[in-house]
Amino acid sequence: MKHLKAMAAMGLALCLALTSCSSGSGAGTTAAAGGTTAAAGETTAAAEGGSAAEGGEAQAGGTLRVGQPSAPVNLNIWTHNDQAAYAIMALVCPFPLQINEEGIKENYLVKEVTNNEDATEFTVTFRDDLFWNDGTPFSSEDVKFTCDYMLEHKLSYAPSFLSLVESCEIKDEHTVVYHLSASNVNFYNSAGYWIPIMPKAEFENETDPMNHTYSGMGYGPFYVADYVQGEYCVLKKNPYFTMANDGKGALLDEIVFSVYSDENAVILALQNGEIDTASNFITVAAQNQLQNNASFDLLSVQSLGYGFISFCQNNTILQDANLRKAMAMAMDRNAICTVAYQGGAEPMLHPISQVWADFVKSDIQQPAFDVDGANALLDQSGYTDTNGDGIRENSDGTPLQFTMTYRNTLANVDSIMEILRSDFQKIGIGLDLSPVDATTFTANVTQGHDYDLSYALWATIDDVDTTIYTIYGIGQQLNYMDFNDQEMDDLLMKSKTTMDRNERIAIMDEWQKLFIEKLPTVNLLVATNVYPVNTEKFGGWGIVPGVSGPLTVTKMVNVYAK
């Protein structure tokens, strides 16, 4: 009988601390569900045991088919932030660190990470049994090249996670030393989790990485054998990957990712037997459609990310903090979670997700839903409806009519938008809806910074006391609202260089107070992510918190065809 499996984060409430191991001397953080603490350089090693056979003995071979509700922008993940591409490439070029079932980061490709007392020098030793799928050894040359090349070309996360690197030194064939210009207690905990390694041989002569078409070679359990942008991607087993199943590597021979128009098309494909799982978590409505299907289990895990609204500061009207506050007061989080998400999410009340319990103990809350209060604030700020059309204008007569840009494939997004539009009407603000595909959202919002408001989901926020800087730091890669506040920036930089975790919590409390005052974004909800998996044809499924759910590399190597 169909049932809901709450694997990985089983029993975790939203208020439970789900923190990752911090780097830096004395910077240990609490593991989920009362786990032990880990200090600098003490991340645990990922387990490499055989696959968990369910309903039959694990067998080698077979093809798993995965449905994607949106197409990858491209497979060159070192140049952009695209979840559809990461779902594929995390199996091809996995991150050196991985998150386990308890939400703790573990060494995966890495044997050991150590740092000096002030966290300005990190020594990282990689495994000596890694190979690219053409048989070429993976080495520290690739690791150093990735750091140097990404900094030179300012690619993707380089400005956020590598900006303090003065040099990356090769110590031996599998060891590098990162020399930083200042302390960063979570330097490799962040860089090792978010930046995969580039193949030096492919990129060393490439002068235009933004337009590079990636070959698909990998050091992970799979490599890209065939790819047609917007249609499909075929992964084949890397014969040189031996990090699972007693040296056998992945049990599957092949994974085929197929692109569908939206979630409804993905669910129909699941029901028709065209695909075996989905790359994205599914809505409650979709869960209900599969609930009684004996072929599928639903794997559930708490999200480490959240849904949010951003205000682009290139629109001068939106530079008014009082206007942003009034709009925040018109966002009914409870209705969004109970109606749009049908109970599959909980309201996010603080600037930081309640998943990070230690950082929200101060209970510094965003503005509560209050339509009357929002109208009063707009009146006080001089926004009036002078022509009686129901839309307020600012002092120069410009109507408060804004466009909300969002990806048309996001879960429950149509219902969310209708709730927001209806409530904005109650305070005299017009909202035009602009659903777009992933490529357009990237071009206009995350890269182009050419929009009014946007709705999006962070898939994973890890090491909250340092990685939030990548979203709100001045000029940072994910600060696509162009919100630049020196006082808030200074606090985030101070947190990155403070060794004691309790002191970092206090610093982040001060930052949250400024967040409430200035509201660069409005954080709406924290979802429970549910993924459908075919247990009739495949066994060995598992799930961890984070971006990929059951497609996480540490779990996918154990999936087998029955």
Coordinates of C-alpha atoms in Angstrom, one line a residue:
M1 CA 0.0 0.0 0.0
K2 CA 1.2 3.5 -0.8
H3 CA 2.7 5.3 2.1
L4 CA 4.7 8.4 2.9
K5 CA 8.3 7.8 4.0
A6 CA 9.8 10.6 6.1
M7 CA 13.4 9.5 5.4
A8 CA 16.6 11.4 6.2
A9 CA 15.0 14.1 8.3
M10 CA 12.6 11.7 9.9
G11 CA 10.7 13.4 12.8
L12 CA 12.5 16.7 12.4
A13 CA 10.2 19.6 13.2
L14 CA 10.8 23.0 11.6
C15 CA 12.1 24.4 14.8
L16 CA 14.8 21.7 15.1
A17 CA 18.4 22.8 14.6
L18 CA 19.6 21.4 11.3
T19 CA 23.1 22.9 11.2
S20 CA 26.2 22.0 9.2
C21 CA 29.6 21.6 10.7
S22 CA 31.5 24.9 10.8
S23 CA 35.1 25.2 10.0
G24 CA 37.4 27.3 12.2
S25 CA 38.9 26.6 15.5
G26 CA 36.3 26.4 18.2
A27 CA 33.6 26.9 15.6
G28 CA 31.7 23.6 16.0
T29 CA 27.9 23.6 15.5
T30 CA 25.2 21.3 16.7
A31 CA 24.1 18.4 14.6
A32 CA 20.4 17.7 14.0
A33 CA 18.4 15.7 16.6
G34 CA 21.0 16.1 19.3
G35 CA 24.0 15.0 17.3
T36 CA 27.6 15.7 18.3
T37 CA 29.4 18.8 17.6
A38 CA 32.3 19.1 15.1
A39 CA 35.1 21.6 15.2
A40 CA 37.4 22.8 12.4
G41 CA 38.7 20.1 10.2
E42 CA 36.6 17.5 11.8
T43 CA 33.9 16.8 9.2
T44 CA 33.1 13.2 9.2
A45 CA 33.8 10.9 6.3
A46 CA 30.8 9.8 4.1
A47 CA 29.9 6.2 4.4
E48 CA 30.8 3.9 1.5
G49 CA 29.0 0.7 2.4
G50 CA 27.1 -1.5 0.0
S51 CA 23.6 -0.5 -1.3
A52 CA 20.6 -0.9 0.9
A53 CA 18.6 -3.7 -0.8
E54 CA 14.9 -3.3 -0.4
G55 CA 12.6 -6.0 -1.8
G56 CA 15.3 -7.9 -3.5
E57 CA 19.0 -8.2 -3.8
A58 CA 20.9 -5.3 -5.4
Q59 CA 21.8 -5.9 -9.0
A60 CA 24.1 -4.1 -11.4
G61 CA 22.7 -2.6 -14.6
G62 CA 19.5 -0.9 -15.7
T63 CA 18.3 2.5 -16.8
L64 CA 16.6 5.0 -14.5
R65 CA 14.4 7.7 -16.1
V66 CA 14.0 11.1 -14.5
G67 CA 11.5 13.8 -15.3
Q68 CA 12.5 17.5 -15.1
P69 CA 9.8 20.2 -15.1
S70 CA 12.2 22.7 -16.6
A71 CA 15.2 22.5 -18.9
P72 CA 18.8 23.1 -17.7
V73 CA 20.2 26.5 -18.9
N74 CA 23.3 24.5 -19.9
L75 CA 25.6 21.9 -18.3
N76 CA 28.4 24.3 -17.6
I77 CA 27.6 24.7 -13.9
W78 CA 30.7 26.7 -13.0
T79 CA 29.2 29.7 -14.7
H80 CA 25.6 29.9 -13.4
N81 CA 23.2 28.9 -10.6
D82 CA 20.6 26.6 -12.1
Q83 CA 19.0 23.8 -10.1
A84 CA 17.9 21.8 -13.2
A85 CA 21.5 21.6 -14.4
Y86 CA 22.8 20.8 -10.9
A87 CA 20.4 17.9 -10.6
I88 CA 22.3 16.3 -13.5
M89 CA 25.8 17.6 -13.0
A90 CA 26.0 16.7 -9.2
L91 CA 26.2 13.1 -10.4
V92 CA 28.9 13.9 -12.9
C93 CA 31.1 16.4 -11.0
P94 CA 29.9 16.0 -7.4
F95 CA 30.8 18.4 -4.7
P96 CA 33.8 17.5 -2.5
L97 CA 31.6 17.7 0.6
Q98 CA 28.1 16.2 0.9
I99 CA 25.3 16.6 3.4
N100 CA 24.2 13.4 5.2
E101 CA 20.8 12.4 6.5
E102 CA 21.2 14.5 9.7
G103 CA 22.0 17.7 7.7
I104 CA 25.7 17.4 8.6
K105 CA 28.4 18.1 5.9
E106 CA 30.8 15.2 5.4
N107 CA 34.0 14.7 3.5
Y108 CA 33.2 12.8 0.3
L109 CA 35.9 13.4 -2.3
V110 CA 38.0 14.7 0.5
K111 CA 40.0 12.7 3.0
E112 CA 40.9 15.5 5.3
V113 CA 40.4 19.2 5.8
T114 CA 42.5 21.1 8.4
N115 CA 43.0 24.8 9.1
N116 CA 45.3 26.9 11.2
E117 CA 44.3 28.7 14.4
D118 CA 42.9 31.8 12.8
A119 CA 41.3 30.1 9.8
T120 CA 43.4 31.8 7.2
E121 CA 45.0 28.6 5.8
F122 CA 43.1 25.5 4.8
T123 CA 44.8 22.3 3.8
V124 CA 42.6 19.9 1.8
T125 CA 43.6 16.4 0.9
F126 CA 41.6 14.6 -1.8
R127 CA 41.2 10.9 -2.2
D128 CA 43.8 9.2 -4.3
D129 CA 41.4 6.9 -6.2
L130 CA 39.5 9.4 -8.2
F131 CA 39.5 9.4 -12.0
W132 CA 37.8 11.3 -14.8
N133 CA 35.6 9.0 -17.0
D134 CA 38.4 8.8 -19.7
G135 CA 40.7 7.2 -17.2
T136 CA 42.7 10.3 -16.5
P137 CA 43.6 10.7 -12.8
F138 CA 41.8 13.4 -10.8
S139 CA 44.6 15.5 -9.2
S140 CA 45.4 18.6 -7.2
E141 CA 46.2 20.2 -10.6
D142 CA 42.5 20.2 -11.3
V143 CA 41.7 21.6 -7.9
K144 CA 44.1 24.5 -8.1
F145 CA 43.1 25.2 -11.7
T146 CA 39.4 25.5 -10.6
C147 CA 40.2 28.0 -7.9
D148 CA 42.5 30.1 -10.1
Y149 CA 40.3 30.0 -13.2
M150 CA 37.1 30.8 -11.4
L151 CA 38.7 33.8 -9.7
E152 CA 40.3 35.0 -12.9
H153 CA 37.0 34.9 -14.8
K154 CA 34.8 35.8 -11.7
L155 CA 32.6 32.7 -12.4
S156 CA 29.5 31.9 -10.4
Y157 CA 30.3 31.4 -6.7
A158 CA 33.9 32.6 -7.0
P159 CA 33.3 36.1 -5.7
S160 CA 31.4 34.7 -2.8
F161 CA 33.3 31.6 -1.7
L162 CA 36.8 32.2 -3.1
S163 CA 37.3 35.9 -2.9
L164 CA 39.6 35.7 0.1
V165 CA 41.9 33.2 -1.6
E166 CA 45.3 34.9 -2.1
S167 CA 46.8 31.7 -3.5
C168 CA 46.1 28.0 -3.9
E169 CA 49.2 26.0 -3.5
I170 CA 49.8 22.4 -4.6
K171 CA 51.3 20.5 -1.7
D172 CA 51.4 17.1 -3.4
E173 CA 49.4 15.1 -6.1
H174 CA 46.3 15.1 -4.0
T175 CA 46.7 18.0 -1.5
V176 CA 46.3 21.7 -1.9
V177 CA 46.6 24.6 0.6
Y178 CA 44.4 27.6 0.3
H179 CA 46.0 30.8 1.7
L180 CA 43.3 33.4 2.6
S181 CA 43.7 37.2 3.1
A182 CA 41.4 37.1 6.1
S183 CA 39.8 34.6 8.4
N184 CA 36.7 32.8 7.2
V185 CA 35.6 30.1 9.7
N186 CA 33.4 28.3 7.1
F187 CA 35.7 28.8 4.1
Y188 CA 36.0 25.2 2.9
N189 CA 32.7 24.1 4.4
S190 CA 31.1 26.5 1.9
A191 CA 33.5 26.2 -1.0
G192 CA 33.7 22.5 -0.8
Y193 CA 30.0 22.1 -0.8
W194 CA 29.2 24.6 -3.6
I195 CA 32.1 24.5 -6.0
P196 CA 32.7 21.3 -8.0
I197 CA 36.1 20.7 -9.7
M198 CA 36.8 21.7 -13.2
P199 CA 38.8 19.5 -15.7
K200 CA 41.9 21.6 -16.3
A201 CA 42.5 19.8 -19.6
E202 CA 39.1 21.1 -21.0
F203 CA 39.2 24.7 -19.7
E204 CA 42.8 25.7 -19.6
N205 CA 42.7 27.1 -23.2
E206 CA 39.2 28.4 -23.0
T207 CA 39.1 32.2 -22.9
D208 CA 35.3 32.6 -23.0
P209 CA 33.9 30.2 -20.3
M210 CA 30.5 31.8 -20.2
N211 CA 29.8 30.5 -23.7
H212 CA 31.7 27.2 -23.4
T213 CA 29.8 24.0 -24.2
Y214 CA 30.8 21.5 -21.6
S215 CA 31.9 18.1 -22.8
G216 CA 30.1 16.3 -20.0
M217 CA 33.2 14.5 -18.6
G218 CA 33.1 13.7 -14.9
Y219 CA 34.9 12.2 -11.9
G220 CA 31.6 11.2 -10.3
P221 CA 29.7 7.9 -10.7
F222 CA 28.4 9.1 -14.1
Y223 CA 29.3 11.1 -17.2
V224 CA 27.3 12.8 -19.9
A225 CA 27.0 10.5 -22.9
D226 CA 24.4 12.5 -24.8
Y227 CA 22.7 15.9 -24.4
V228 CA 20.2 17.9 -26.4
Q229 CA 19.4 21.2 -24.7
G230 CA 15.8 21.6 -23.8
E231 CA 15.0 17.9 -24.5
Y232 CA 17.1 15.3 -22.6
C233 CA 20.4 14.3 -21.1
V234 CA 21.8 10.8 -20.9
L235 CA 24.3 9.8 -18.2
K236 CA 26.4 6.7 -18.4
K237 CA 28.2 4.9 -15.6
N238 CA 31.8 6.0 -15.1
P239 CA 33.8 2.8 -15.1
Y240 CA 36.6 4.4 -13.2
F241 CA 34.4 5.4 -10.2
T242 CA 34.9 2.9 -7.4
M243 CA 33.7 4.9 -4.3
A244 CA 30.6 2.7 -3.6
N245 CA 29.3 -0.9 -3.4
D246 CA 32.7 -2.4 -2.6
G247 CA 34.5 -0.8 -5.5
K248 CA 31.7 -1.4 -8.1
G249 CA 30.7 2.2 -8.2
A250 CA 27.2 3.0 -9.2
L251 CA 24.8 0.1 -9.7
L252 CA 22.8 1.7 -12.5
D253 CA 24.3 1.7 -16.0
E254 CA 22.4 4.7 -17.2
I255 CA 20.2 7.6 -16.1
V256 CA 18.1 9.5 -18.6
F257 CA 16.8 13.0 -17.7
S258 CA 13.8 14.1 -19.9
V259 CA 12.5 17.7 -19.9
Y260 CA 8.7 18.2 -19.5
S261 CA 6.6 21.4 -19.8
D262 CA 5.6 21.5 -16.1
E263 CA 4.9 19.5 -13.0
N264 CA 1.6 18.2 -14.4
A265 CA 3.4 16.7 -17.4
V266 CA 5.9 15.1 -15.0
I267 CA 3.2 13.6 -12.9
L268 CA 1.4 12.2 -15.9
A269 CA 4.6 10.7 -17.2
L270 CA 5.1 9.0 -13.8
Q271 CA 1.6 7.6 -13.9
N272 CA 2.1 6.4 -17.4
G273 CA 5.4 4.7 -16.6
E274 CA 7.5 6.9 -18.8
I275 CA 9.7 8.0 -15.9
D276 CA 10.7 6.6 -12.5
T277 CA 11.3 9.7 -10.4
A278 CA 11.3 13.5 -10.6
S279 CA 14.3 15.8 -10.2
N280 CA 12.2 18.3 -8.3
F281 CA 10.0 17.9 -5.2
I282 CA 6.3 17.8 -6.0
T283 CA 3.3 19.7 -4.7
V284 CA 0.7 18.3 -2.3
A285 CA -1.8 18.1 -5.1
A286 CA 0.7 16.0 -7.1
Q287 CA 1.4 13.8 -4.0
N288 CA -2.4 13.1 -3.7
Q289 CA -2.4 11.9 -7.3
L290 CA 0.3 9.4 -6.6
Q291 CA -0.7 8.5 -3.0
N292 CA -2.5 5.3 -4.0
N293 CA -0.2 4.2 -6.8
A294 CA 1.5 1.0 -5.6
S295 CA 4.5 1.6 -7.9
F296 CA 5.7 4.7 -6.0
D297 CA 6.8 5.8 -2.6
L298 CA 7.0 9.4 -1.6
L299 CA 10.2 10.3 0.2
S300 CA 10.0 13.4 2.4
V301 CA 12.7 15.6 3.7
Q302 CA 12.8 19.1 5.4
S303 CA 14.0 21.8 3.0
L304 CA 17.2 23.7 3.9
G305 CA 16.0 26.6 1.7
Y306 CA 13.0 28.8 1.6
G307 CA 10.7 30.8 -0.7
F308 CA 11.1 34.6 -0.8
I309 CA 10.2 37.8 -2.6
S310 CA 13.0 40.2 -3.7
F311 CA 12.7 43.9 -4.6
C312 CA 15.0 45.0 -7.4
Q313 CA 16.7 48.2 -6.3
N314 CA 17.2 49.3 -9.9
N315 CA 13.6 50.4 -9.6
T316 CA 13.9 53.7 -7.7
I317 CA 10.4 53.5 -6.3
L318 CA 11.3 50.2 -4.6
Q319 CA 14.2 51.9 -2.8
D320 CA 11.7 53.2 -0.2
A321 CA 12.0 50.9 2.8
N322 CA 8.5 52.0 4.0
L323 CA 7.0 50.9 0.7
R324 CA 8.8 47.5 1.0
K325 CA 7.5 47.2 4.6
A326 CA 3.9 47.9 3.6
M327 CA 4.2 45.3 0.8
A328 CA 5.6 42.8 3.4
M329 CA 2.6 43.5 5.6
A330 CA 0.3 42.5 2.7
M331 CA 1.9 39.1 2.2
D332 CA -0.3 36.5 4.0
R333 CA 2.2 33.7 4.8
N334 CA -0.4 31.6 6.5
A335 CA -2.7 31.6 3.5
I336 CA 0.2 30.8 1.2
C337 CA 1.2 27.8 3.3
T338 CA -2.3 26.5 4.1
V339 CA -4.0 27.3 0.8
A340 CA -1.4 27.5 -2.0
Y341 CA 0.9 24.9 -0.4
Q342 CA -2.1 22.9 1.0
G343 CA -0.2 22.5 4.3
G344 CA 3.1 21.4 2.7
A345 CA 5.0 24.4 4.1
E346 CA 5.2 26.5 7.2
P347 CA 5.4 30.3 7.4
M348 CA 8.9 31.7 7.7
L349 CA 8.6 34.4 10.4
H350 CA 12.3 35.4 10.7
P351 CA 14.9 36.7 8.4
I352 CA 16.7 33.4 8.9
S353 CA 14.9 30.0 8.5
Q354 CA 13.6 28.4 11.6
V355 CA 15.5 25.3 10.6
W356 CA 18.5 27.1 12.1
A357 CA 17.1 27.2 15.6
D358 CA 20.0 28.8 17.4
F359 CA 19.9 31.7 15.0
V360 CA 16.2 32.5 15.6
K361 CA 16.1 32.1 19.4
S362 CA 16.1 35.9 19.5
D363 CA 12.7 35.8 17.8
I364 CA 13.4 38.8 15.6
Q365 CA 10.4 38.7 13.3
Q366 CA 9.5 40.1 9.9
P367 CA 6.4 42.3 9.7
A368 CA 3.3 40.4 10.3
F369 CA 0.3 40.2 7.9
D370 CA -1.7 43.4 8.6
V371 CA -3.6 45.0 5.7
D372 CA -4.9 47.9 7.8
G373 CA -1.4 48.6 9.1
A374 CA 0.0 48.5 5.6
N375 CA -2.6 51.0 4.3
A376 CA -1.8 53.3 7.3
L377 CA 1.9 53.2 6.5
L378 CA 1.4 53.9 2.9
D379 CA -0.9 56.9 3.8
Q380 CA 1.8 58.2 6.2
S381 CA 4.5 57.8 3.4
G382 CA 2.5 59.9 0.9
Y383 CA 1.3 57.2 -1.4
T384 CA -2.3 58.1 -2.4
D385 CA -4.8 57.2 -5.1
T386 CA -5.4 60.5 -6.7
N387 CA -7.5 59.4 -9.7
G388 CA -9.7 56.8 -8.0
D389 CA -8.5 53.8 -10.1
G390 CA -7.6 51.7 -7.0
I391 CA -3.9 52.1 -7.5
R392 CA -1.8 54.5 -5.3
E393 CA 0.7 56.9 -6.8
N394 CA 4.0 58.2 -5.5
S395 CA 4.7 62.0 -5.1
D396 CA 5.5 62.4 -8.8
G397 CA 2.4 60.6 -10.0
T398 CA 3.9 57.2 -10.8
P399 CA 1.4 54.5 -10.0
L400 CA 2.5 51.7 -7.7
Q401 CA 2.1 49.1 -10.4
F402 CA 4.8 46.4 -10.4
T403 CA 5.6 43.2 -12.3
M404 CA 6.3 40.0 -10.4
T405 CA 8.7 37.7 -12.3
Y406 CA 8.9 34.0 -11.4
R407 CA 9.6 30.7 -12.9
N408 CA 6.5 29.1 -14.3
T409 CA 7.5 25.6 -13.0
L410 CA 7.8 26.4 -9.3
A411 CA 5.6 24.4 -7.0
N412 CA 2.2 26.0 -6.2
V413 CA 3.3 29.2 -7.9
D414 CA 0.0 30.2 -9.6
S415 CA -1.9 30.0 -6.3
I416 CA 0.8 31.9 -4.5
M417 CA 0.7 34.7 -7.0
E418 CA -3.1 35.0 -6.9
I419 CA -3.0 35.4 -3.1
L420 CA -0.3 38.1 -3.4
R421 CA -2.1 39.9 -6.1
S422 CA -5.4 39.9 -4.2
D423 CA -3.8 41.2 -1.0
F424 CA -1.8 43.9 -2.8
Q425 CA -5.1 45.2 -4.3
K426 CA -6.3 45.7 -0.8
I427 CA -3.5 48.2 -0.2
G428 CA -3.7 50.0 -3.5
I429 CA -0.8 48.3 -5.2
G430 CA -1.1 46.6 -8.7
L431 CA 0.7 43.4 -9.5
D432 CA 1.3 42.2 -13.0
L433 CA 2.3 38.5 -13.2
S434 CA 5.1 37.5 -15.4
P435 CA 5.7 33.7 -15.4
V436 CA 8.8 32.8 -17.4
D437 CA 10.9 29.8 -18.2
A438 CA 14.2 29.1 -16.3
T439 CA 16.4 30.6 -19.1
T440 CA 14.4 33.8 -19.2
F441 CA 14.4 34.1 -15.4
T442 CA 18.2 33.7 -15.3
A443 CA 18.7 36.2 -18.1
N444 CA 16.3 38.9 -16.7
V445 CA 16.6 38.4 -12.9
T446 CA 19.6 36.6 -11.6
Q447 CA 22.0 37.8 -14.3
G448 CA 20.2 40.8 -15.8
H449 CA 18.9 42.4 -12.6
D450 CA 16.1 43.8 -14.8
Y451 CA 12.8 43.3 -13.0
D452 CA 10.6 44.8 -10.3
L453 CA 9.7 42.0 -7.9
S454 CA 10.6 38.3 -8.2
Y455 CA 9.5 35.2 -6.4
A456 CA 12.0 32.3 -6.1
L457 CA 13.1 29.5 -3.9
W458 CA 16.5 28.9 -2.4
A459 CA 17.1 25.2 -2.6
T460 CA 19.7 25.1 0.2
I461 CA 21.0 27.7 2.7
D462 CA 23.9 26.2 4.6
D463 CA 26.3 27.6 7.1
V464 CA 23.8 30.4 7.6
D465 CA 26.2 32.6 9.7
T466 CA 28.5 32.9 6.7
T467 CA 26.8 31.9 3.4
I468 CA 23.9 34.4 3.8
Y469 CA 26.7 36.9 2.7
T470 CA 26.4 35.5 -0.8
I471 CA 22.8 36.7 -0.9
Y472 CA 23.0 40.1 0.9
G473 CA 26.7 41.0 0.6
I474 CA 27.5 44.0 -1.5
G475 CA 28.2 42.9 -5.1
Q476 CA 27.8 39.2 -4.3
Q477 CA 26.7 36.7 -6.9
L478 CA 23.2 36.0 -5.5
N479 CA 22.5 39.6 -4.5
Y480 CA 20.6 40.1 -7.7
M481 CA 18.3 42.7 -6.1
D482 CA 21.4 44.9 -6.0
F483 CA 20.6 45.8 -2.3
N484 CA 23.8 47.4 -1.0
D485 CA 23.9 48.4 2.6
Q486 CA 27.3 48.9 4.2
E487 CA 26.2 48.4 7.8
M488 CA 24.6 45.1 7.0
D489 CA 27.6 44.1 4.9
D490 CA 30.0 44.9 7.7
L491 CA 28.1 42.6 10.1
L492 CA 28.1 39.7 7.6
M493 CA 31.8 40.2 7.1
K494 CA 32.4 40.2 10.8
S495 CA 30.5 37.0 11.2
K496 CA 32.7 35.3 8.6
T497 CA 35.8 36.2 10.6
T498 CA 34.6 35.5 14.1
M499 CA 35.9 32.2 15.5
D500 CA 33.4 31.7 18.4
R501 CA 30.0 30.5 17.2
N502 CA 28.0 32.1 20.0
E503 CA 29.6 35.4 19.0
R504 CA 28.5 34.8 15.5
I505 CA 25.0 34.2 16.6
A506 CA 25.0 37.5 18.4
I507 CA 26.3 39.3 15.3
M508 CA 23.6 37.7 13.2
D509 CA 21.0 38.9 15.7
E510 CA 22.2 42.5 15.0
W511 CA 22.1 41.8 11.3
Q512 CA 18.5 40.5 11.6
K513 CA 17.4 43.7 13.3
L514 CA 18.8 45.7 10.4
F515 CA 17.1 43.3 8.0
I516 CA 13.7 44.1 9.6
E517 CA 14.4 47.8 9.4
K518 CA 15.4 47.7 5.7
L519 CA 13.7 44.5 4.3
P520 CA 15.9 43.7 1.2
T521 CA 13.6 40.7 0.7
V522 CA 10.5 39.2 2.3
N523 CA 11.0 35.5 3.3
L524 CA 7.8 33.6 3.0
L525 CA 7.9 29.9 3.6
V526 CA 9.9 26.8 4.5
A527 CA 8.6 23.7 2.6
T528 CA 8.7 20.0 3.2
N529 CA 10.1 18.5 0.1
V530 CA 8.5 15.3 -1.2
Y531 CA 9.9 13.3 -4.1
P532 CA 8.2 10.3 -5.9
V533 CA 10.3 7.2 -6.5
N534 CA 9.4 4.0 -8.3
T535 CA 10.0 1.2 -5.8
E536 CA 8.4 -1.4 -8.0
K537 CA 11.2 -1.3 -10.5
F538 CA 14.0 0.1 -8.4
G539 CA 15.4 -0.4 -4.8
G540 CA 18.1 1.1 -2.7
W541 CA 16.5 4.6 -2.5
G542 CA 17.5 7.1 0.1
I543 CA 17.3 10.9 0.6
V544 CA 19.1 13.7 2.3
P545 CA 18.3 17.4 2.9
G546 CA 19.5 19.8 0.2
V547 CA 19.2 20.4 -3.5
S548 CA 18.8 17.0 -5.0
G549 CA 16.8 14.8 -2.6
P550 CA 17.0 11.2 -3.7
L551 CA 19.2 12.2 -6.6
T552 CA 22.0 13.1 -4.2
V553 CA 25.2 11.3 -5.3
T554 CA 25.7 9.5 -2.0
K555 CA 22.2 7.9 -2.4
M556 CA 22.0 7.5 -6.2
V557 CA 25.0 5.2 -6.3
N558 CA 23.0 2.6 -4.3
V559 CA 19.8 2.7 -6.5
Y560 CA 19.4 -0.6 -8.4
A561 CA 17.0 -2.1 -10.9
K562 CA 15.0 -4.9 -9.5

